[in-house]
Structure formats: structure tokens, C-alpha cells
PDB file of C-alpha atoms and ligand atoms in Angstrom:
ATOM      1  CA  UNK A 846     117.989  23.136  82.960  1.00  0.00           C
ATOM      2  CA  UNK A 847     121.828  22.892  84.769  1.00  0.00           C
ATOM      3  CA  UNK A 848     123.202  19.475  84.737  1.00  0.00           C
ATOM      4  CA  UNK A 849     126.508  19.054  86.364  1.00  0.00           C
ATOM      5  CA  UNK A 850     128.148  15.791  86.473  1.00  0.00           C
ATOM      6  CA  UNK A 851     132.065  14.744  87.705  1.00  0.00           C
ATOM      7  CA  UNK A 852     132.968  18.312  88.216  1.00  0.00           C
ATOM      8  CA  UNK A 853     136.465  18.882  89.575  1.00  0.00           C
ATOM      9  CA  UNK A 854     138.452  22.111  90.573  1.00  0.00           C
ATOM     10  CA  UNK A 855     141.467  22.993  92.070  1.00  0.00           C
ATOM     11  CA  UNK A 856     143.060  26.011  93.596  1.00  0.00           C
ATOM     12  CA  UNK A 857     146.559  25.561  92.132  1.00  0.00           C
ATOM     13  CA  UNK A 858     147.738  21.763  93.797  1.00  0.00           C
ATOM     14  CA  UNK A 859     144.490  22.125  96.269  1.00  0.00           C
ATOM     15  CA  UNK A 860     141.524  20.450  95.247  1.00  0.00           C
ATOM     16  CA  UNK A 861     138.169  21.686  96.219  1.00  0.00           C
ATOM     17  CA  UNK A 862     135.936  19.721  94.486  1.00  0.00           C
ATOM     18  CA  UNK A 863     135.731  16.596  93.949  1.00  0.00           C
ATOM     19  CA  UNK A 864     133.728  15.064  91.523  1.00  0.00           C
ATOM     20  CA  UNK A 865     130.177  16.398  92.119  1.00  0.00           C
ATOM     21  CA  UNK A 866     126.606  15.872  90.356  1.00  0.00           C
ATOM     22  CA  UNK A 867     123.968  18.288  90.661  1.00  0.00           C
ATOM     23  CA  UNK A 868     120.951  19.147  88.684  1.00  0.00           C
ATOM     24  CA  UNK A 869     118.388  21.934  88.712  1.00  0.00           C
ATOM     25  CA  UNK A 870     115.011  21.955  86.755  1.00  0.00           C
ATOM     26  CA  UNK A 871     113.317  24.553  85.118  1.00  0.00           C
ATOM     27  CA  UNK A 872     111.572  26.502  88.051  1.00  0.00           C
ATOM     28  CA  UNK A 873     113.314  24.657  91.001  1.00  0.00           C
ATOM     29  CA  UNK A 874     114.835  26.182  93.947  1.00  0.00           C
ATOM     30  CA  UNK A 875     117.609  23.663  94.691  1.00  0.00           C
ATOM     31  CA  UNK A 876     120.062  24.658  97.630  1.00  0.00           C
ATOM     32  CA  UNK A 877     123.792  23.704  98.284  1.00  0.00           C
ATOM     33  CA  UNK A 878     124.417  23.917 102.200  1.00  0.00           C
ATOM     34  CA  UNK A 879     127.609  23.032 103.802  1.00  0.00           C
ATOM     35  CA  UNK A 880     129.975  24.351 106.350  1.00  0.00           C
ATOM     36  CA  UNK A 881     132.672  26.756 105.806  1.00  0.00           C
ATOM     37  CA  UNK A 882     135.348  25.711 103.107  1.00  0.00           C
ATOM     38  CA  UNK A 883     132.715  22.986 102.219  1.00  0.00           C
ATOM     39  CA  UNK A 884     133.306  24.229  98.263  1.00  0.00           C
ATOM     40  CA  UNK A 885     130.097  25.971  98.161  1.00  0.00           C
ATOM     41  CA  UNK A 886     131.077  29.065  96.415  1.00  0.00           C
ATOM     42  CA  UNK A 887     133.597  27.401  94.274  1.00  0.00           C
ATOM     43  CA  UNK A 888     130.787  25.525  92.895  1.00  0.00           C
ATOM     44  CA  UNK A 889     129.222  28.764  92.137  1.00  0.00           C
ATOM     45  CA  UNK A 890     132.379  30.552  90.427  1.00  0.00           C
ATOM     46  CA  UNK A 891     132.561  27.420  88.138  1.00  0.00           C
ATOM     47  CA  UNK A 892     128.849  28.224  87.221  1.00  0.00           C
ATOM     48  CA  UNK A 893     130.010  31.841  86.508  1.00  0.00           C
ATOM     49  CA  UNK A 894     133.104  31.179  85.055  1.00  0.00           C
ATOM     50  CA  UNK A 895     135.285  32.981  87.648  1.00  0.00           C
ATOM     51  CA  UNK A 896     136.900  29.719  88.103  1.00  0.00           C
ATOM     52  CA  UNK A 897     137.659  26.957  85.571  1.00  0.00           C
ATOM     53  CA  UNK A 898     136.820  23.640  86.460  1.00  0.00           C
ATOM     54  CA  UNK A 899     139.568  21.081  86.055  1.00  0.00           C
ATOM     55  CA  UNK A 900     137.329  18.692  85.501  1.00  0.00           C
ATOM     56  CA  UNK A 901     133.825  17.480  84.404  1.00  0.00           C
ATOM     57  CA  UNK A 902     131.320  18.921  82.781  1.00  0.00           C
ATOM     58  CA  UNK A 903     128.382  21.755  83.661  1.00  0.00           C
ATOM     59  CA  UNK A 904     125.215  21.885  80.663  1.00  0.00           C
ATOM     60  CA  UNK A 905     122.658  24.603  80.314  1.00  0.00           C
ATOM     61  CA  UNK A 906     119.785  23.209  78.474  1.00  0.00           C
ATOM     62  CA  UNK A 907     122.067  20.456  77.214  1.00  0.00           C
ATOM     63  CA  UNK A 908     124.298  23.000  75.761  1.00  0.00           C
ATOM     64  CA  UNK A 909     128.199  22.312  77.371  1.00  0.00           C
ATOM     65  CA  UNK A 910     129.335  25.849  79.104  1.00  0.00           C
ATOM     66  CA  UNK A 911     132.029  24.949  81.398  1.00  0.00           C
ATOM     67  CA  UNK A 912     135.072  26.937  80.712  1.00  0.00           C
ATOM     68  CA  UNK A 913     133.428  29.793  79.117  1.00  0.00           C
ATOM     69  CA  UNK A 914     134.169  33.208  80.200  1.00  0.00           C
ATOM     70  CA  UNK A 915     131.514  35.304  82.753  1.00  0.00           C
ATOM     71  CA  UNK A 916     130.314  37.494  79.879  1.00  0.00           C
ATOM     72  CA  UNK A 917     129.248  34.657  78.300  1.00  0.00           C
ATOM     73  CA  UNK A 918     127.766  32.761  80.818  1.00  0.00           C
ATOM     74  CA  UNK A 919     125.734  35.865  81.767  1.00  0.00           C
ATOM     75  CA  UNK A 920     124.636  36.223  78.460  1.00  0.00           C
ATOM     76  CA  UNK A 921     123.519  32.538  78.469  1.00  0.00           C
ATOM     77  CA  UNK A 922     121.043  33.158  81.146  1.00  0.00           C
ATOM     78  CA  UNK A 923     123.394  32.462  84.693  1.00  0.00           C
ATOM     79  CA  UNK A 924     123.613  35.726  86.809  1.00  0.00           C
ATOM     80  CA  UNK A 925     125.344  35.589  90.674  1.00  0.00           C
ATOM     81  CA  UNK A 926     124.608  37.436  93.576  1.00  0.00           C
ATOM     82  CA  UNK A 927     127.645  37.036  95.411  1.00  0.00           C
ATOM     83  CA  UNK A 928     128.904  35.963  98.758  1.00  0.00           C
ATOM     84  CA  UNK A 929     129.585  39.313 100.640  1.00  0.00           C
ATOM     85  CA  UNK A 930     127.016  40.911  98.110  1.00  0.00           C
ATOM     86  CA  UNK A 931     130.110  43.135  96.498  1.00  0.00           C
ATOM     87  CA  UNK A 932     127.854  46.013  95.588  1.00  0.00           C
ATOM     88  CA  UNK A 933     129.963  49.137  94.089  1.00  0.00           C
ATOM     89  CA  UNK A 934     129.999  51.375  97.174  1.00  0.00           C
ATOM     90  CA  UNK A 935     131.092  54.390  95.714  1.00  0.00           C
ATOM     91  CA  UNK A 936     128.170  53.974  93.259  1.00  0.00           C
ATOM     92  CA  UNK A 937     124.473  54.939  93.521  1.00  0.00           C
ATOM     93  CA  UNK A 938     121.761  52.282  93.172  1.00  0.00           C
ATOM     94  CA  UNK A 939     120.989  52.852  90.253  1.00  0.00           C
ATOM     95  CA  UNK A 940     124.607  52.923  88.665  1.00  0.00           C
ATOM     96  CA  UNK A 941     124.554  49.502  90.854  1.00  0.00           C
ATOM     97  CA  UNK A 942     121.908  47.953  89.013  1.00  0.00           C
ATOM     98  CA  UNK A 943     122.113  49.309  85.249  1.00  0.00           C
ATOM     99  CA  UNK A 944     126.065  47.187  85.896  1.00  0.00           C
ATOM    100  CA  UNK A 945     123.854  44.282  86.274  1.00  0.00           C
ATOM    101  CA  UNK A 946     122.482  44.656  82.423  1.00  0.00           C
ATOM    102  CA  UNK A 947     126.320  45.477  81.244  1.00  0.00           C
ATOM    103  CA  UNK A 948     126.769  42.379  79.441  1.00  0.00           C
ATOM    104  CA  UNK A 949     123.586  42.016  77.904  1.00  0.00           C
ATOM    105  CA  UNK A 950     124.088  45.722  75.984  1.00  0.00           C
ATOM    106  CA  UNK A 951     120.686  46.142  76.474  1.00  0.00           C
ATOM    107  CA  UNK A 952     118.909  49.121  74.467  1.00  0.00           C
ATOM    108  CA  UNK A 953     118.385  52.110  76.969  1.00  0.00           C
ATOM    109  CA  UNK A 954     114.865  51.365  76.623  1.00  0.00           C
ATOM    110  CA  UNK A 955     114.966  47.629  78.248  1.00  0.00           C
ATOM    111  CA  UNK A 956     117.640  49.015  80.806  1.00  0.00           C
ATOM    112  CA  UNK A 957     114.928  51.261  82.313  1.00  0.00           C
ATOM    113  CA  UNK A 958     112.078  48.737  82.438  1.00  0.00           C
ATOM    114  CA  UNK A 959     114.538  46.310  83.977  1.00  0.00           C
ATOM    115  CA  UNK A 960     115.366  48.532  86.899  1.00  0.00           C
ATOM    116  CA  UNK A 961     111.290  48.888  86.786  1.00  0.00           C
ATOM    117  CA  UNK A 962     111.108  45.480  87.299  1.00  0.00           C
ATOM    118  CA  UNK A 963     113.717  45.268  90.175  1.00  0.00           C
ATOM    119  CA  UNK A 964     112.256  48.588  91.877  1.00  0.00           C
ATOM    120  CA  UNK A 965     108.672  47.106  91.408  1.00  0.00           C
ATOM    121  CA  UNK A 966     110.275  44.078  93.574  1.00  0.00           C
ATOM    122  CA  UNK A 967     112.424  45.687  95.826  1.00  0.00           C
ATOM    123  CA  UNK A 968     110.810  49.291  96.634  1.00  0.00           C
ATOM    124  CA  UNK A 969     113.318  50.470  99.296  1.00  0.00           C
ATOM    125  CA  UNK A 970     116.001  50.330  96.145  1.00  0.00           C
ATOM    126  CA  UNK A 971     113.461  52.747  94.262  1.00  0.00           C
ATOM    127  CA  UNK A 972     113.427  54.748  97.198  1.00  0.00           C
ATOM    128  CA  UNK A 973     116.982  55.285  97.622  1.00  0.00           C
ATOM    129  CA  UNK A 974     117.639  55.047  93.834  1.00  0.00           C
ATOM    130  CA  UNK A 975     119.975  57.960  94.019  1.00  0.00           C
ATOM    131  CA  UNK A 976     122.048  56.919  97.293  1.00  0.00           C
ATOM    132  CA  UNK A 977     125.634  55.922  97.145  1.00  0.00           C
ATOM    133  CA  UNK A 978     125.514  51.602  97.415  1.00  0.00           C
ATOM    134  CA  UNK A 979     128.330  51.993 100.384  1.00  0.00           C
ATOM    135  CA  UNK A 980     125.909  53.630 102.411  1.00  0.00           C
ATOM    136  CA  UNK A 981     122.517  51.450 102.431  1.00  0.00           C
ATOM    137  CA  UNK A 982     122.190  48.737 105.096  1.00  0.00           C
ATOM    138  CA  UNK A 983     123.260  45.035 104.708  1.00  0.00           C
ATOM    139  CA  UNK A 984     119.904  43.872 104.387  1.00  0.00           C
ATOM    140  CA  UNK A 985     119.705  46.237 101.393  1.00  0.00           C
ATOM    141  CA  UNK A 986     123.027  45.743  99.795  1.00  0.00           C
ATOM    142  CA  UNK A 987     122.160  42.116 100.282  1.00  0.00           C
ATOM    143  CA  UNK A 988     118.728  43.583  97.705  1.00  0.00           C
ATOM    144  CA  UNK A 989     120.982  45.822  95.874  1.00  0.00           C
ATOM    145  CA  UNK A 990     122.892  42.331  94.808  1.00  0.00           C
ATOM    146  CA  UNK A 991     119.762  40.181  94.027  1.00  0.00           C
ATOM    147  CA  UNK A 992     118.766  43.174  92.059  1.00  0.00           C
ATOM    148  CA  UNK A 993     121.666  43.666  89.727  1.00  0.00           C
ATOM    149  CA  UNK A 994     121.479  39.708  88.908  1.00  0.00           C
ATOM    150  CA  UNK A 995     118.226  40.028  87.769  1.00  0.00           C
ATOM    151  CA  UNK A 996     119.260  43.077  85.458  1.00  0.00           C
ATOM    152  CA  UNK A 997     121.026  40.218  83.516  1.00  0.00           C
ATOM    153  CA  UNK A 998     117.668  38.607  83.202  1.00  0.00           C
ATOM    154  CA  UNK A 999     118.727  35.308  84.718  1.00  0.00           C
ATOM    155  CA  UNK A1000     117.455  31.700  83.663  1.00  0.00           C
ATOM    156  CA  UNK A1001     118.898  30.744  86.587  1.00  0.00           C
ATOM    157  CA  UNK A1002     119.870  33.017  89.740  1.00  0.00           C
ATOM    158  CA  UNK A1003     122.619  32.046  91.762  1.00  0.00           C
ATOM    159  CA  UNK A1004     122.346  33.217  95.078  1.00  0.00           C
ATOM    160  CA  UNK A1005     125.694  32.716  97.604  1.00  0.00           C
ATOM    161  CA  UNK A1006     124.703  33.451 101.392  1.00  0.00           C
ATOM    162  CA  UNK A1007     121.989  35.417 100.815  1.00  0.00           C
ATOM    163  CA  UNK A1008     121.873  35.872 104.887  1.00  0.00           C
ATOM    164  CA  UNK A1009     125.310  36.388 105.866  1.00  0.00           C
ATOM    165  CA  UNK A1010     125.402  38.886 108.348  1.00  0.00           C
ATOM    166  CA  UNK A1011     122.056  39.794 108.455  1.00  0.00           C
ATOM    167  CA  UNK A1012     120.139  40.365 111.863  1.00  0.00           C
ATOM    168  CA  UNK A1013     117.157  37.806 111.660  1.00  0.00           C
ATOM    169  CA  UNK A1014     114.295  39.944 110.687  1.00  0.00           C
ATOM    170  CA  UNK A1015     116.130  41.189 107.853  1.00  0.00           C
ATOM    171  CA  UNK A1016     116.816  37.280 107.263  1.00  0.00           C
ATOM    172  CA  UNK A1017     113.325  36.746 107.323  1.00  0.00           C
ATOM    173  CA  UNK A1018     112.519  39.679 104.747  1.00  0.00           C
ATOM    174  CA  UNK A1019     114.821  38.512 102.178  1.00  0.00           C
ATOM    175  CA  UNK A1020     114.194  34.704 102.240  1.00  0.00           C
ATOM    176  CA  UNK A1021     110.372  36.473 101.228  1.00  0.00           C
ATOM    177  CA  UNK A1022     111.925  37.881  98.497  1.00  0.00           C
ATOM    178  CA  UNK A1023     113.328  35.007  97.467  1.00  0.00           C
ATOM    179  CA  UNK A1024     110.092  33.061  98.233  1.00  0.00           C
ATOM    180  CA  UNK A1025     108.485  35.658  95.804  1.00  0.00           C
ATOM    181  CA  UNK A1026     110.995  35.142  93.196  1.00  0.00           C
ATOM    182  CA  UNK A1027     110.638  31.712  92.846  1.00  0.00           C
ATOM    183  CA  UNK A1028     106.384  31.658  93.383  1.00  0.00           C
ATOM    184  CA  UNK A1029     107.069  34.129  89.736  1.00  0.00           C
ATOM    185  CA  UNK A1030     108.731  31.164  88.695  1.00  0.00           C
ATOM    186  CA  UNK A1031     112.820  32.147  88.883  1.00  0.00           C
ATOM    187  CA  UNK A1032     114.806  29.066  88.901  1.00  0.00           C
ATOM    188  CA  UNK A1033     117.240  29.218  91.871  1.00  0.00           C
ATOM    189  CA  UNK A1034     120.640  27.463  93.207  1.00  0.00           C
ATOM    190  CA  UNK A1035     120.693  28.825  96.622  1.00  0.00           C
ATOM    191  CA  UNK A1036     124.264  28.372  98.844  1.00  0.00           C
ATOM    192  CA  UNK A1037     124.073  29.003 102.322  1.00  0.00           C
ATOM    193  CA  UNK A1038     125.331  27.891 106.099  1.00  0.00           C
ATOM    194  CA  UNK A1039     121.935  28.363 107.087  1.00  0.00           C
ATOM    195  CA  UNK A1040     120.972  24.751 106.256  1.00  0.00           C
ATOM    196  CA  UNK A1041     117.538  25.075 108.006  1.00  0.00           C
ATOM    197  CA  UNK A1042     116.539  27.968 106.130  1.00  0.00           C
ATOM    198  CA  UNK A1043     117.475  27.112 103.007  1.00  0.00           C
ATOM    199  CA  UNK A1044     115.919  23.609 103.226  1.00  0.00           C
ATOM    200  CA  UNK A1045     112.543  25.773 104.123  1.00  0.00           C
ATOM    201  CA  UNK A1046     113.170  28.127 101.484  1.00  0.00           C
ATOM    202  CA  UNK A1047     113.775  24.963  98.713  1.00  0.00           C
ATOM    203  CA  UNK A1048     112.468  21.706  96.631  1.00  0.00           C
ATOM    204  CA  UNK A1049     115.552  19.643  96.898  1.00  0.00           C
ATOM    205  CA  UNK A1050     118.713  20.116  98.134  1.00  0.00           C
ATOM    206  CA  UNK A1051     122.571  19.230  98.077  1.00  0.00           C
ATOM    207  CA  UNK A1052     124.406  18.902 101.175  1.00  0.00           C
ATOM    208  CA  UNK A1053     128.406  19.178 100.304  1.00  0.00           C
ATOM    209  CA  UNK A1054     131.250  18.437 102.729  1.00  0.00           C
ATOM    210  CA  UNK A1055     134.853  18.721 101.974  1.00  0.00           C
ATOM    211  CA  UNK A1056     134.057  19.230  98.249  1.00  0.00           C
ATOM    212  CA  UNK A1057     132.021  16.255  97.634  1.00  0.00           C
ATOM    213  CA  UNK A1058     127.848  15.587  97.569  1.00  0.00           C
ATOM    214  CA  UNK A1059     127.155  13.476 100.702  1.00  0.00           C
ATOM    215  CA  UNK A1060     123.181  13.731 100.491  1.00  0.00           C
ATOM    216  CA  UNK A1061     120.618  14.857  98.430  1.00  0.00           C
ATOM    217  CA  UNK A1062     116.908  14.820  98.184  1.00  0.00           C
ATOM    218  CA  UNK A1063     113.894  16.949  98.726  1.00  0.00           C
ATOM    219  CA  UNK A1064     114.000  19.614 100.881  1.00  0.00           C
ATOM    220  CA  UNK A1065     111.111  18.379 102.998  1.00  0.00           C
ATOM    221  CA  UNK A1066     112.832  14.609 103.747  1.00  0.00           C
ATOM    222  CA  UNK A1067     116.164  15.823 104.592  1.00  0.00           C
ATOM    223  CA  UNK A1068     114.330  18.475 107.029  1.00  0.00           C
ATOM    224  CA  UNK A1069     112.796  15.537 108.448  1.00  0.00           C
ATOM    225  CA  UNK A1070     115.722  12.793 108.712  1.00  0.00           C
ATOM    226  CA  UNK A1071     116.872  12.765 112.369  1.00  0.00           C
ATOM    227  CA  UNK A1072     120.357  11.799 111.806  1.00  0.00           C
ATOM    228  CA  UNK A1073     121.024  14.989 108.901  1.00  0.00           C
ATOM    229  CA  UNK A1074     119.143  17.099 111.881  1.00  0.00           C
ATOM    230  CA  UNK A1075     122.212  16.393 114.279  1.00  0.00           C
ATOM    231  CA  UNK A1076     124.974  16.736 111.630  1.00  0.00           C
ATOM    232  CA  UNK A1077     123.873  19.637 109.593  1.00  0.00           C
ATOM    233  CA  UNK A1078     121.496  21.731 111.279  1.00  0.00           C
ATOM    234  CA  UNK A1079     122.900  21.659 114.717  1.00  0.00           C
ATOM    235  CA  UNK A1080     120.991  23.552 116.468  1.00  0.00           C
ATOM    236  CA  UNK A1081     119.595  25.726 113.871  1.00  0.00           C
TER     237      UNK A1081
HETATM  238  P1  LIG B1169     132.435  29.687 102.654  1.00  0.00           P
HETATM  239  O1  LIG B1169     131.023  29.671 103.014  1.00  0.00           O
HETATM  240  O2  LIG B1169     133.342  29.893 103.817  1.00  0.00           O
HETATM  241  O3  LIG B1169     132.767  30.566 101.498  1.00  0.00           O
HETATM  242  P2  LIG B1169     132.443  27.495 100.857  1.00  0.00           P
HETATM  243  O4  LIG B1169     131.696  26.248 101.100  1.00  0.00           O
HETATM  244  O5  LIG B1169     131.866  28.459  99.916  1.00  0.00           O
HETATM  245  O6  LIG B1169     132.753  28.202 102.230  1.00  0.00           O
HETATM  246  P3  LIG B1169     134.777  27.626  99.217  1.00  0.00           P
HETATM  247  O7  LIG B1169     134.949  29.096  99.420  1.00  0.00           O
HETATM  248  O8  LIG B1169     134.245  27.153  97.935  1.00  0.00           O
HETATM  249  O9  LIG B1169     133.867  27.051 100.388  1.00  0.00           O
HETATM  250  O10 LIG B1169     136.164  26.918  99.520  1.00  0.00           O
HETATM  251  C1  LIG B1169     136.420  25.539  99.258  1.00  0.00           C
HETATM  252  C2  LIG B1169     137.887  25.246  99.501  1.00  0.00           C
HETATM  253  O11 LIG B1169     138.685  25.914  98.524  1.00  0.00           O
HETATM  254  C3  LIG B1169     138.409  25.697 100.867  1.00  0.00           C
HETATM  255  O12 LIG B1169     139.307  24.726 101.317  1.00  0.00           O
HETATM  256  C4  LIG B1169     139.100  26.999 100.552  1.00  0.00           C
HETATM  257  O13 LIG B1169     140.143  27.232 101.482  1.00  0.00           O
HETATM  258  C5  LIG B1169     139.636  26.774  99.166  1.00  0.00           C
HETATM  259  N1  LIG B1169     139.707  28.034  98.394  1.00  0.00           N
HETATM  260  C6  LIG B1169     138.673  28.855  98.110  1.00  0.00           C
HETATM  261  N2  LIG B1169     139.088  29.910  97.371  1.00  0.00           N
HETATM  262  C7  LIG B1169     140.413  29.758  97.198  1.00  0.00           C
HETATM  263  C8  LIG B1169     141.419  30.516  96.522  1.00  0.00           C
HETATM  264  N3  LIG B1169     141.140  31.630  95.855  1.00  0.00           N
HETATM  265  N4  LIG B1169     142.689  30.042  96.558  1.00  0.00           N
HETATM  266  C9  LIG B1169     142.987  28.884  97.218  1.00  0.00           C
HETATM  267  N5  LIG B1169     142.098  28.135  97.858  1.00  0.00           N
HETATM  268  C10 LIG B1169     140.814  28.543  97.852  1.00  0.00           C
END
């Protein structure tokens, strides 16, 4: 489904990626771990179009994207829940989520059974439809955000640090969700610093350092391989 091969960007003179090939299939959870300022979420913006690659080249079904606009690349199936979650706090959840469908124009009528959909996943959201996004919890901002990706009615979710800052039980409750999603068949590139979990959570994976792929494989051999144990996981 997303084939990326030689892709290149750079902030200004910096370069923060450097050359990398990735691929997800159709109903995959792949995830991209790597430390801090690894390039992780720059790989993600070029996927959303928040930053242009300099380089390379990123296909949806075969179809070239890179360079396009986020608009578009929403409306060609890519939707981001973002590092930090950026929910709009001074927004209720509901306001939150019908954003989500903004660039789809969706008919009032498909707006409401998407937020269906999303409150039939995530019931605390239904339950505090009406609350101001500010004041809900991480673990459900953190929801809040997975829920106004799928509002775009993603072929592919990105998801960037789903678990930052979250206490582990909360941890534990989203990587369900996400477990969920992807049993429903959601096709998922999951970033996160949490190499252990995401490995659990995944089929294959990408491990990036200093903007470049230095292993990948299934999820389940790099788990197992002693010597990616001591570099990666630590003691995670
Ligand atoms: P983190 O988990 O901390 O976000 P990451 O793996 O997602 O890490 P990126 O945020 O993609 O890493 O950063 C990759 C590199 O690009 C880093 O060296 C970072 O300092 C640099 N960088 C990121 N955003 C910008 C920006 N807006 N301007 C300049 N440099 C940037």
C-alpha cells in the first residue's frame, strides 16, 4: 500500500533523512522506533505533507504523492495522530472530532455516523462528548487524537508516540485500542521510543538512527535478536 524508497529531507542546510526505504502492506502494522531526533516524525510529516521531502519518492497504491499538500493526502486515505496529540483545547470533543472529517466535506449525514463509529470505539469520548478537549486526561486526548484521524477515514493511520506521557496502565489501554484497530483490519505506521511495545504491538518493523534504516524485519525476530535487545530496548 505505502512504498517509500530514497527519501531525503532537510530542515533548511540540516538533513534529517537520509535516504530511507520503507513499505507497509495492506492491513500491516509496521512500526518506526528510534531515539529522540532519530527522524521519526519527520518521516511522518513527509507522509502528511507538512514537510516536503527533498528527495525520493513516497507511493500510495503505486500512485506518486510526495509533495502534495495535507488536504490532499488526507483525502487520499493518510490521516496522523500527532506527536503531543495537539487536540483543540478550547474545543469540545465533538468539535474535536467532526475537524477530523474537515477535508473530506463529508455530508452531515456521514459526519454523524463517523463520530458513531469513533464513540462506538472509544466510549469515554461519547461520554464526555460535550467537554472542552483541554480538559480530558492525556490518556484521552491521546483517544481524542486517534479519533479525529479516523474521522478522515484513513487507509492508513499514522500514529506518532501514541504513549508519550502516559502512566503505564493508560499505556496499556491504548496499545488495546490500537490492537483492536488493526484485528478490524486498519493498516498502521506506528512511531514510538517505546521500541518494546511497539515491536509487541506490530508485524515488522523499522528501526531508524540518525535519519537512516539500520534494521528491519518482523517484529517477532528483532524482539528476539540479542544484540538489537542491548542497543534498542535497553532496558525496556
Ligand atoms: P522525537 O521523538 O524527539 O520527535 P524523532 O525521531 O521524531 O524524535 P525528528 O523530530 O524527526 O525526530 O527530528 C529529526 C531531526 O530533525 C533532529 O535532528 C531534529 O533536531 C531535526 N528537526 C526536526 N524538526 C525540525 C525543524 N522544524 N527545524 C529544524 N530541525 C528540525
Amino acid at each position: 500500500m505505502l512504498r517509500i524508497a530514497n527519501l531525503t529531507a532537510h530542515y533548511g542546510a540540516a538533513q534529517a533523512l537520509f535516504g530511507l526505504d520503507l513499505e507497509v502492506g495492506k492491513g500491516e502494522t509496521v512500526a518506526l522506533v528510534g531515539a529522540n531526533g532519530a527522524g521519526k516524525s519527520t518521516l511522518l510529516k513527509c507522509l502528511m505533507g507538512l514537510v516536503k521531502p527533498s528527495g525520493g519518492e513516497i507511493r500510495l497504491d503505486g500512485e506518486l504523492v510526495s509533495g502534495r499538500p495535507p488536504a490532499w493526502m488526507v483525502r487520499r486515505g493518510l490521516a496522523l495522530s500527532p506527536e503531543g496529540r495537539e487536540v483543540f483545547a478550547h474545543l469540545s470533543v465533538e468539535e474535536n472530532l467532526e475537524l477530523g472529517g474537515l477535508a473530506l466535506k463529508l455530508p452531515k449525514k456521514e459526519l454523524a455516523a463517523g463520530k458513531q463509529e469513533v464513540f462506538a470505539r472509544f466510549p469515554k469520548l461519547q461520554e464526555r462528548r460535550a467537554q472542552l478537549a483541554g480538559t480530558l486526561s492525556g490518556g484521552e486526548q491521546q483517544m481524542l487524537a486517534m479519533g479525529r484521524a479516523l474521522m478522515a477515514r484513513p487507509r492508513l493511520l499514522l500514529l506518532d508516540e501514541p504513549s508519550l506521557g502516559l502512566a503505564p496502565l493508560i499505556t496499556d489501554e491504548i496499545f488495546a485500542i490500537i490492537h483492536q484497530l488493526a484485528r478490524a483490519g486498519t493498516t498502521i505506521l506506528l512511531v514510538e521510543q517505546n521500541a518494546a511495545r511497539a515491536l509487541s504491538a506490530s508485524d515488522k518493523a523499522y528501526l531508524l538512527a540518525n535519519g537512516r534504516i539500520v534494521e528491519h524485519g518482523a517484529s517477532a525476530d528483532l524482539l528476539g535478536d540479542p544484540a538489537l535487545r542491548a542497543a534498542f530496548l535497553g532496558a525496556a
